mmCIF file of N, CA and C in Angstrom:
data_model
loop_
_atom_site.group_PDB
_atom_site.id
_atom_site.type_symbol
_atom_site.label_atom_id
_atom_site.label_comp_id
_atom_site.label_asym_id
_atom_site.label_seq_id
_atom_site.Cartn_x
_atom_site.Cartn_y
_atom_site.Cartn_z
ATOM 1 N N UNK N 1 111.936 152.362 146.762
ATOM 2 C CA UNK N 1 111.536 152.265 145.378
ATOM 3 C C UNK N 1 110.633 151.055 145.150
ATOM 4 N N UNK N 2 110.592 150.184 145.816
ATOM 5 C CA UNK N 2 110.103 149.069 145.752
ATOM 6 C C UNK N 2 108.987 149.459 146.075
ATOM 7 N N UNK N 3 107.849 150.021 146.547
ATOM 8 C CA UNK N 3 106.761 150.685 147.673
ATOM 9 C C UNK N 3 106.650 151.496 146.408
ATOM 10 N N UNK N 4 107.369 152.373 145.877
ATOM 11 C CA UNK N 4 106.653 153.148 144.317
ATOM 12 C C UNK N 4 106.210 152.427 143.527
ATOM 13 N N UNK N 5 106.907 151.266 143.292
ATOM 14 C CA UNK N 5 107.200 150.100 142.134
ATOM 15 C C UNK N 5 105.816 149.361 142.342
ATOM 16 N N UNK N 6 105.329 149.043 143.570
ATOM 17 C CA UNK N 6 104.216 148.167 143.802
ATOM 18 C C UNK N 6 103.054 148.881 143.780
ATOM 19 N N UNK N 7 103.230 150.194 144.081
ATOM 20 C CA UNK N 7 101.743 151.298 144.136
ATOM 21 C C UNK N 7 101.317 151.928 142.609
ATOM 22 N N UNK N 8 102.997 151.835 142.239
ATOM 23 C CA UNK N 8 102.233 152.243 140.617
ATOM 24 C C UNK N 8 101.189 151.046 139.545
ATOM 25 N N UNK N 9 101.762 149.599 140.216
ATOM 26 C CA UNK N 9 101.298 148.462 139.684
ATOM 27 C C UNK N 9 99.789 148.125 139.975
ATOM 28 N N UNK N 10 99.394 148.529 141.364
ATOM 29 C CA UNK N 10 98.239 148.877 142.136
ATOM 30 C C UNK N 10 97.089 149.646 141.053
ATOM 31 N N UNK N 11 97.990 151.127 141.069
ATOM 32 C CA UNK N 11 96.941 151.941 140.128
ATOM 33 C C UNK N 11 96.414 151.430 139.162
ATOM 34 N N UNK N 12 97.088 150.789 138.279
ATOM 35 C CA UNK N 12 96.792 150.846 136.973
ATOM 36 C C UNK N 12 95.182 150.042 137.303
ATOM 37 N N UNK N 13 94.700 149.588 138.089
ATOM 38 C CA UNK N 13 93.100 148.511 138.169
ATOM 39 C C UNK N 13 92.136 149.859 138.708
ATOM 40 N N UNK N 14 93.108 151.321 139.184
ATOM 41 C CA UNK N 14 91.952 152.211 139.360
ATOM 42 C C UNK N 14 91.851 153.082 138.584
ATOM 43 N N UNK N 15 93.265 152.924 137.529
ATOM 44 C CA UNK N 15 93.467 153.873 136.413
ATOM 45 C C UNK N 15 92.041 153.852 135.636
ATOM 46 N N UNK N 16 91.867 152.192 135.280
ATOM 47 C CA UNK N 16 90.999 151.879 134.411
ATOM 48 C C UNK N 16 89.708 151.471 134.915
ATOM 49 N N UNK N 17 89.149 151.806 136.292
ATOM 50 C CA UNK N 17 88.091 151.721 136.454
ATOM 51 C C UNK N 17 87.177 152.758 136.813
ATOM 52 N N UNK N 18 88.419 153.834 136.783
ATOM 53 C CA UNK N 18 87.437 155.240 136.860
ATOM 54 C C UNK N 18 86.539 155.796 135.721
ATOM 55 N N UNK N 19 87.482 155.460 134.536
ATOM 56 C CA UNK N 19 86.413 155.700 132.977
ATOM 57 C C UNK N 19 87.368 154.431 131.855
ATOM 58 N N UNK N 20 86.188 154.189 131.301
ATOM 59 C CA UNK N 20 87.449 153.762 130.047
ATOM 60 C C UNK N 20 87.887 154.442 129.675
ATOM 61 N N UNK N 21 89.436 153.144 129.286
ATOM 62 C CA UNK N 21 90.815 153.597 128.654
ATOM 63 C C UNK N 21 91.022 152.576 128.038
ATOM 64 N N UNK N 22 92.212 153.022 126.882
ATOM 65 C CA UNK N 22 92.501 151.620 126.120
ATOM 66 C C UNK N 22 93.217 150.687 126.794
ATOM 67 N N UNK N 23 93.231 150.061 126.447
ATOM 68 C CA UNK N 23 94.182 148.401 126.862
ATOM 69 C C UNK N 23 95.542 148.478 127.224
ATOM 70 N N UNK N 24 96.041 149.308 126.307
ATOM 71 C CA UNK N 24 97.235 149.475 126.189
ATOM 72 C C UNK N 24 98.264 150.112 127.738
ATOM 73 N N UNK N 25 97.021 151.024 128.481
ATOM 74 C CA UNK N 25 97.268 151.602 129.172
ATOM 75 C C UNK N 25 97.786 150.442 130.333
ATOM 76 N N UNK N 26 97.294 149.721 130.194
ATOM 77 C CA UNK N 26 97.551 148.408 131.815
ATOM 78 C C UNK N 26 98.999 147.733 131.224
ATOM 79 N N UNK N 27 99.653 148.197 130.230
ATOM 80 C CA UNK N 27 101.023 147.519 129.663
ATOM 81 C C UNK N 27 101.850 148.708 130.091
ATOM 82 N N UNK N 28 101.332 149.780 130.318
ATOM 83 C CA UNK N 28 102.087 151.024 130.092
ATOM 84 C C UNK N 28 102.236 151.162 131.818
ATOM 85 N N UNK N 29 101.129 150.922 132.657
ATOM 86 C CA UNK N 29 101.336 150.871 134.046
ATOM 87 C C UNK N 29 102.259 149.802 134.867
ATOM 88 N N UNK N 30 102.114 148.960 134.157
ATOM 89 C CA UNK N 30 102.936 147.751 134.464
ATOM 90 C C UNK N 30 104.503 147.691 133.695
ATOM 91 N N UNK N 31 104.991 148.784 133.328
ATOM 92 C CA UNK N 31 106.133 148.848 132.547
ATOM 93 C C UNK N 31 106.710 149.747 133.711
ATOM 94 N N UNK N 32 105.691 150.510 133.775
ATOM 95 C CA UNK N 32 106.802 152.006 134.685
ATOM 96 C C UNK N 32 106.157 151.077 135.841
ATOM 97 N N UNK N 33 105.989 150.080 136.192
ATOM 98 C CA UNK N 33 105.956 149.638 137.974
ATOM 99 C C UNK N 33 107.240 148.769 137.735
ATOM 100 N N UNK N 34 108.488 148.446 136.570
ATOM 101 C CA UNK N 34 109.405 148.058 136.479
ATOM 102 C C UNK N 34 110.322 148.589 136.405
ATOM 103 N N UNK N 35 110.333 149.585 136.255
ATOM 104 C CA UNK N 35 112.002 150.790 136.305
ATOM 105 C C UNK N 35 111.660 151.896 136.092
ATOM 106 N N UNK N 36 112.671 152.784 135.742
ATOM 107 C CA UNK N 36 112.795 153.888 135.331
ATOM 108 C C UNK N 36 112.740 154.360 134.036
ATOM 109 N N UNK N 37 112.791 153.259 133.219
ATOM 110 C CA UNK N 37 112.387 153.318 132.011
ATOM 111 C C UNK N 37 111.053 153.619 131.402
ATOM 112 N N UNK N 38 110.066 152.985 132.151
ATOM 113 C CA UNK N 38 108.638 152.604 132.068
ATOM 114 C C UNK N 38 108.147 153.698 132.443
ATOM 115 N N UNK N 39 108.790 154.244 133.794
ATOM 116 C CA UNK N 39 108.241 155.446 134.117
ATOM 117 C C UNK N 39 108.082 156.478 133.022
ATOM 118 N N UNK N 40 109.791 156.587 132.527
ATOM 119 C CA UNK N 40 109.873 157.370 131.594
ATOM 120 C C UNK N 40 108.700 157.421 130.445
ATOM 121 N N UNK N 41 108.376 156.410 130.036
ATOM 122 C CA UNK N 41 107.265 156.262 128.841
ATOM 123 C C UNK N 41 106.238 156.558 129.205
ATOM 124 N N UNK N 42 105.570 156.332 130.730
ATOM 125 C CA UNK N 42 104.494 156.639 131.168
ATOM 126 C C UNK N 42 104.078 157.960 131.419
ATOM 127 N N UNK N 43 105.575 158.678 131.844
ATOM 128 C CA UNK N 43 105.500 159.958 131.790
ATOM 129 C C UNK N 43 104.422 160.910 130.494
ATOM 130 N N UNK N 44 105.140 160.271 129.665
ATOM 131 C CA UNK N 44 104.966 160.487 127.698
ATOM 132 C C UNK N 44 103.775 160.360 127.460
ATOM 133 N N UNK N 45 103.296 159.200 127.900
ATOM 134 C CA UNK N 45 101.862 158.370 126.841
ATOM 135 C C UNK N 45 100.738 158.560 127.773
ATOM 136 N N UNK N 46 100.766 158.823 129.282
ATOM 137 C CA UNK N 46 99.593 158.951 129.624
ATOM 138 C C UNK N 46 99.184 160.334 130.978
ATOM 139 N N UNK N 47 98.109 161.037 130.118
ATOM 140 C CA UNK N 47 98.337 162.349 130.563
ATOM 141 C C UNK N 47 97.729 162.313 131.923
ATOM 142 N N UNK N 48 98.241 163.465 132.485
ATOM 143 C CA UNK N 48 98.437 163.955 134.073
ATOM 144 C C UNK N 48 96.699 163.412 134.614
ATOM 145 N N UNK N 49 95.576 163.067 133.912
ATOM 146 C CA UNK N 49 94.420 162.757 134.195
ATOM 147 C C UNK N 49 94.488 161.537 135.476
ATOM 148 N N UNK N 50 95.649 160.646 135.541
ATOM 149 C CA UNK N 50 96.235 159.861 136.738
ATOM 150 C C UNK N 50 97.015 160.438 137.268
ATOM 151 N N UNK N 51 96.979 161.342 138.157
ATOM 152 C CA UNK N 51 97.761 162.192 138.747
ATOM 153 C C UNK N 51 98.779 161.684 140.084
ATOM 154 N N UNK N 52 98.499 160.523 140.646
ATOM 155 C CA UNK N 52 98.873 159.537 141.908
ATOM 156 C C UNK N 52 99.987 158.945 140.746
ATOM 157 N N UNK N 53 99.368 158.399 139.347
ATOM 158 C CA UNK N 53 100.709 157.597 139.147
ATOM 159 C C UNK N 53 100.915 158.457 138.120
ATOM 160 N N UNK N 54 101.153 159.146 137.508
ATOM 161 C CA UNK N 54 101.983 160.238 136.973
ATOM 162 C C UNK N 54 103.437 160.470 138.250
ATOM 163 N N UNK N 55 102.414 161.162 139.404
ATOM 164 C CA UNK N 55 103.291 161.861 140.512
ATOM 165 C C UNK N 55 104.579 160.389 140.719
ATOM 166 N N UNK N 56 103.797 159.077 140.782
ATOM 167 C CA UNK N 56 104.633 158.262 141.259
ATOM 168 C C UNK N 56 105.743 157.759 140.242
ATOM 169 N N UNK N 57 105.823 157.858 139.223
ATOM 170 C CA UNK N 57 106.267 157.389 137.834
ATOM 171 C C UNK N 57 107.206 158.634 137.953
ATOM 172 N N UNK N 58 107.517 159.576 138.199
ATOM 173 C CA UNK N 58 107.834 160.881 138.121
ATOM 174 C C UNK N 58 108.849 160.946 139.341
ATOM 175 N N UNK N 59 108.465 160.041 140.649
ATOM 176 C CA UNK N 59 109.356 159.788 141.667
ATOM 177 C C UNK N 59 110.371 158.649 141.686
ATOM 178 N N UNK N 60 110.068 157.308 140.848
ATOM 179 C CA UNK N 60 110.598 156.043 139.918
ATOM 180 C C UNK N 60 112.046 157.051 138.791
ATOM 181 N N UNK N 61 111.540 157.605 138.458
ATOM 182 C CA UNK N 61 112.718 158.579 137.397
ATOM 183 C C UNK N 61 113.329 159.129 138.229
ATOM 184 N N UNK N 62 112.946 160.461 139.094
ATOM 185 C CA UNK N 62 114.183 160.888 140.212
ATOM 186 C C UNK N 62 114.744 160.081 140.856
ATOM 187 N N UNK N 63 114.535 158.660 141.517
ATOM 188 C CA UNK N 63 115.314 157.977 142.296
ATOM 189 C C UNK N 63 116.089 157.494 141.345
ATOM 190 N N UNK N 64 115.861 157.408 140.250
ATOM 191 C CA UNK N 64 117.148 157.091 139.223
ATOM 192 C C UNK N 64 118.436 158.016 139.644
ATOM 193 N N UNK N 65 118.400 159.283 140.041
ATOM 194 C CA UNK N 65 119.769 160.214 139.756
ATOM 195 C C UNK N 65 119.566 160.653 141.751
ATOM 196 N N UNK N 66 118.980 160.075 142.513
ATOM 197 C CA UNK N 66 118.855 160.105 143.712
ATOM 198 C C UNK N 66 119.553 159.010 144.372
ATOM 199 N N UNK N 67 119.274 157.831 144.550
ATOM 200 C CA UNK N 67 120.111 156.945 145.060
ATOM 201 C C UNK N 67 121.680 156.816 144.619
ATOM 202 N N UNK N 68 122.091 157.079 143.432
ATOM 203 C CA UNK N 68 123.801 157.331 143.546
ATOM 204 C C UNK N 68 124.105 158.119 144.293
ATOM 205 N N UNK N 69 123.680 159.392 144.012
ATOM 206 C CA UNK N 69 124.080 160.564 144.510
ATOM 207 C C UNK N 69 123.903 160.718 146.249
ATOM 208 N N UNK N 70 123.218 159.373 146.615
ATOM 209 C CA UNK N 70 123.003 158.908 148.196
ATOM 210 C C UNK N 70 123.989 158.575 148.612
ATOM 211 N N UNK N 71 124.586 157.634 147.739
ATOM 212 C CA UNK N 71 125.707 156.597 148.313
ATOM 213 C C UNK N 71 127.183 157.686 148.748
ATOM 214 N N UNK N 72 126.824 159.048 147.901
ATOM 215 C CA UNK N 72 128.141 159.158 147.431
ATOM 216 C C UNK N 72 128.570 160.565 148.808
ATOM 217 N N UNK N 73 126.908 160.357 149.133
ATOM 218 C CA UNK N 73 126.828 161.898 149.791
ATOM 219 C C UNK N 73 126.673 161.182 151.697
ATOM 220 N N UNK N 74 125.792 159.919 151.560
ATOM 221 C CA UNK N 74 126.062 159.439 153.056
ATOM 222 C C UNK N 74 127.712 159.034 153.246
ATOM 223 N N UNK N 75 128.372 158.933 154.098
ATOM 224 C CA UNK N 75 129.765 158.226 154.618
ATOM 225 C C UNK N 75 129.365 157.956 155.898
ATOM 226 N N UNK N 76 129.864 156.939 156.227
ATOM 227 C CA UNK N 76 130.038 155.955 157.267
ATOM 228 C C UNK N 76 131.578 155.648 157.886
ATOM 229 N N UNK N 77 131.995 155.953 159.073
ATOM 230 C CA UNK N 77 133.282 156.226 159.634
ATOM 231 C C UNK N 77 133.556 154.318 160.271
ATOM 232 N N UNK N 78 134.728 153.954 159.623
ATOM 233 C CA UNK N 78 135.119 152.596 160.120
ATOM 234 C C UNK N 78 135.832 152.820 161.358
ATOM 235 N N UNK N 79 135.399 152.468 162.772
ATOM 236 C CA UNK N 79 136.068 152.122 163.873
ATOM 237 C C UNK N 79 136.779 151.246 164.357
ATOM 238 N N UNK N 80 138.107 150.618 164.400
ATOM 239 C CA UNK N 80 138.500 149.322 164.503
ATOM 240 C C UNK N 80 138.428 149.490 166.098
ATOM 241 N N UNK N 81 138.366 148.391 167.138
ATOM 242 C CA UNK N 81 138.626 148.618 167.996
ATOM 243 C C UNK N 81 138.954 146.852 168.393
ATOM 244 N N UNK N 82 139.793 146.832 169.433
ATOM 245 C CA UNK N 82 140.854 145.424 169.807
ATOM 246 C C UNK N 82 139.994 144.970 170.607
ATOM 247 N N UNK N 83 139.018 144.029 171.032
ATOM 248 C CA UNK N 83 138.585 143.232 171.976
ATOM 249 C C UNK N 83 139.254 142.337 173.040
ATOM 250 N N UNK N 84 139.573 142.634 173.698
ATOM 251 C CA UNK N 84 140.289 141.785 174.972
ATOM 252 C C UNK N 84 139.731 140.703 175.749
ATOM 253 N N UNK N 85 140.300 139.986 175.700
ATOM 254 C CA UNK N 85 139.522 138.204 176.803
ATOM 255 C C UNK N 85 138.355 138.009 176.344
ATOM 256 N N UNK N 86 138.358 137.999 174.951
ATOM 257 C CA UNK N 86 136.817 137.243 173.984
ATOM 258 C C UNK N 86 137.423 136.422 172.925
ATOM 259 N N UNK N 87 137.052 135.157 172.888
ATOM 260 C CA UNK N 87 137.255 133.953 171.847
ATOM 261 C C UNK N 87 136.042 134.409 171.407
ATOM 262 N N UNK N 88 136.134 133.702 170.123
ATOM 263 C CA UNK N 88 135.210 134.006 168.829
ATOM 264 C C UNK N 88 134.867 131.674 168.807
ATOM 265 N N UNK N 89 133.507 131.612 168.510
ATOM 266 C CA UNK N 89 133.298 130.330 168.379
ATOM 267 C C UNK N 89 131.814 130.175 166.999
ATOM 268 N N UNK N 90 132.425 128.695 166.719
ATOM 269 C CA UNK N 90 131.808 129.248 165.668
ATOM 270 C C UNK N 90 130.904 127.496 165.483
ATOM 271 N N UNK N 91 129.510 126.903 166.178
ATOM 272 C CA UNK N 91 129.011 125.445 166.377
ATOM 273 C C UNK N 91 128.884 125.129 164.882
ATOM 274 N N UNK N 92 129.277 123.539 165.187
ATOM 275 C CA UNK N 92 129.967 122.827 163.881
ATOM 276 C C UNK N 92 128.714 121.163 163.982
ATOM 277 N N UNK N 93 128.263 120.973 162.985
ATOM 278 C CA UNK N 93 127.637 119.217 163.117
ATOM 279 C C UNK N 93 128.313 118.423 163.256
ATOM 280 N N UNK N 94 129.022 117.404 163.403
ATOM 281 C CA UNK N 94 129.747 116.617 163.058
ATOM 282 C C UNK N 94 128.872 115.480 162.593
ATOM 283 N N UNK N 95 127.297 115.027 162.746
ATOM 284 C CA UNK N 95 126.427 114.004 162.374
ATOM 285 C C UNK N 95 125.090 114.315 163.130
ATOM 286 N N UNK N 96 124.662 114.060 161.523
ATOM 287 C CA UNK N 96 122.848 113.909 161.577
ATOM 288 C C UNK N 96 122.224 112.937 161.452
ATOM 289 N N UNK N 97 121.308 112.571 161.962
ATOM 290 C CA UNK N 97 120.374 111.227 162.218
ATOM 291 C C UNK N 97 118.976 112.171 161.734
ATOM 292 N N UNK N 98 118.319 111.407 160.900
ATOM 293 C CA UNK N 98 116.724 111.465 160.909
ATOM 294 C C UNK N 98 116.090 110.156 160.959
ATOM 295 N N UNK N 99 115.086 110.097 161.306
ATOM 296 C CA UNK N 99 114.410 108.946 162.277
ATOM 297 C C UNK N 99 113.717 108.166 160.534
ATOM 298 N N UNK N 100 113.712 109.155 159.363
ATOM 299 C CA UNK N 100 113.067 108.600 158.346
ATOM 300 C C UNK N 100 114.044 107.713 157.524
ATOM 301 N N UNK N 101 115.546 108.161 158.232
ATOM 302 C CA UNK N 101 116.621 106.818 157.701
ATOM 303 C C UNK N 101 116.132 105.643 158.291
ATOM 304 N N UNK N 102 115.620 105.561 159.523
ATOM 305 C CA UNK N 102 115.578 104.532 159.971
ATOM 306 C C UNK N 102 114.463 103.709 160.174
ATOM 307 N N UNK N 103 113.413 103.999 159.166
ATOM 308 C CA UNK N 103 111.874 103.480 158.847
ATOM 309 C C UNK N 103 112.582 101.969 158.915
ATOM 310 N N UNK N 104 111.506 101.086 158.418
ATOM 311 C CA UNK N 104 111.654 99.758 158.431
ATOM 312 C C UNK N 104 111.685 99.866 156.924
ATOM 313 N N UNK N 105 111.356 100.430 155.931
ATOM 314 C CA UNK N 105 111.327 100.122 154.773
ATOM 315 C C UNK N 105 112.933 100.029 154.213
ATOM 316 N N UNK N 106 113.404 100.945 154.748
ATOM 317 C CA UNK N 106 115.035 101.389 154.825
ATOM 318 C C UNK N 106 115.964 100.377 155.324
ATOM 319 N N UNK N 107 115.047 99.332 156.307
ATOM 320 C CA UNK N 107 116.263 98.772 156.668
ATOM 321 C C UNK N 107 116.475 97.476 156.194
ATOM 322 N N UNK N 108 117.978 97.198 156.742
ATOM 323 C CA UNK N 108 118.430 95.605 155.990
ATOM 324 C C UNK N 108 117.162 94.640 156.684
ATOM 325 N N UNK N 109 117.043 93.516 156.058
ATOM 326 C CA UNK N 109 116.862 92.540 156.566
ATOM 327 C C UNK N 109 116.667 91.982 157.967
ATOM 328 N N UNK N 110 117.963 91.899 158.297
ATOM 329 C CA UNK N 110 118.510 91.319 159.511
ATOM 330 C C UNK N 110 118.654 92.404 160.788
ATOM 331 N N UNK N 111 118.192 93.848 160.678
ATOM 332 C CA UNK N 111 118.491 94.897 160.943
ATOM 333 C C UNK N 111 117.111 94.406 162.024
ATOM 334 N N UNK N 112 117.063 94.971 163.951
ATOM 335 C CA UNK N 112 116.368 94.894 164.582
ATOM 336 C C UNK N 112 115.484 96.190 164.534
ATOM 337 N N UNK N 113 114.533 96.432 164.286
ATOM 338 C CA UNK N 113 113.412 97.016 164.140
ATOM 339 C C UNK N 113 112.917 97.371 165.230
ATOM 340 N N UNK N 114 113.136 98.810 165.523
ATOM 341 C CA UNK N 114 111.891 99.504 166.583
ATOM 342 C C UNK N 114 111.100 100.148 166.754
ATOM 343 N N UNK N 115 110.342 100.554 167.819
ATOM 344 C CA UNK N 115 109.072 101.161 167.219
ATOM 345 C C UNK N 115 109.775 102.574 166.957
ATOM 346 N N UNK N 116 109.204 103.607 165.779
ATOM 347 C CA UNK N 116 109.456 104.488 165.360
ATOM 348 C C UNK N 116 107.939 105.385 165.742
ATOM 349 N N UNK N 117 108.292 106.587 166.383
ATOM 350 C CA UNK N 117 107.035 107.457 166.272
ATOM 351 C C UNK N 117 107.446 108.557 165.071
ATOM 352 N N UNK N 118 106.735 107.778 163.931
ATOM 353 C CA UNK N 118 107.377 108.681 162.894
ATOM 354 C C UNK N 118 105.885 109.746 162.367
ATOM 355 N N UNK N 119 106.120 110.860 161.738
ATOM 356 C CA UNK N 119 104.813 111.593 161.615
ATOM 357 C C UNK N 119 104.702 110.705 160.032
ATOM 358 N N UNK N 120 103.221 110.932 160.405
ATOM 359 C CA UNK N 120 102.674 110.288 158.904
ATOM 360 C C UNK N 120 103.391 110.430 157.670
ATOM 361 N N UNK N 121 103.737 111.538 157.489
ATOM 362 C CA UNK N 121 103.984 112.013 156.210
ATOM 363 C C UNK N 121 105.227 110.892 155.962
ATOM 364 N N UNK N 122 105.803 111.233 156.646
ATOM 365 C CA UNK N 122 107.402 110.670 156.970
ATOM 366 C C UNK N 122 107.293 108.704 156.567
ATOM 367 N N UNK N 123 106.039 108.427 157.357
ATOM 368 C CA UNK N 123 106.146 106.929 157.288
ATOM 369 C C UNK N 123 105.201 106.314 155.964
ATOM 370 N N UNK N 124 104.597 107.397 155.025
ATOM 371 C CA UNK N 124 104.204 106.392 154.121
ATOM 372 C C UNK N 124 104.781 106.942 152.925
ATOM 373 N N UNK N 125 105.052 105.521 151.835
ATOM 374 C CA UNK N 125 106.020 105.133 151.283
ATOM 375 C C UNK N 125 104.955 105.596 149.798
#
């Protein structure tokens, strides 16, 4: 739906460059490239003379009563099955260092200072 949603949004710059149309029409293309609603109106207000986004605005409304009726009609079978002599692991940080904690601007005083190959970005203040 997303791929309808973006092609109907597409049309509407060839809707209106094949002949003039009113204005209104690029609110009306950009409504039905947002739901099923839009479609619905687009259906209404602008005749079959755009026949690509008619057809597509027209496919935006059926996937309305298509994708439930997907969910309800695919099933998917849960298999449990016991894995034997496999630990499960799961890497943990315990401490991070970045080299931009340790600029010279950052540090104490009394703190010994080394050279840092720090990237530019990193070293100016």
């Amino acid at each position: 739906m997303v791929v309808v949603a973006s092609c109907i949004s597409q049309l509407k710059w060839r809707h209106m460059q094949q002949q003039h149309r009113p204005l209104h029409h690029l609110q009306i293309f950009d409504d039905a490239s947002r739901g099923p609603w839009g479609s619905t109106v687009m259906l209404s207000r602008v005749s079959v003379g755009s026949l690509l986004g008619w057809a597509l605005a027209l496919v935006s409304v059926g996937g309305l009563g298509i994708e439930p009726s997907a969910q309800n009609i695919l099933d998917f079978q849960l298999q449990m099955v016991n894995l034997t002599n496999t630990t499960a692991e799961v890497a943990m940080a315990h401490q991070h260092s970045s080299k931009a904690s340790r600029h010279e601007k950052y540090l104490a005083p009394d703190a010994i200072t080394e050279s840092l190959d720090l990237p530019s970005l990193q070293a100016r203040s």
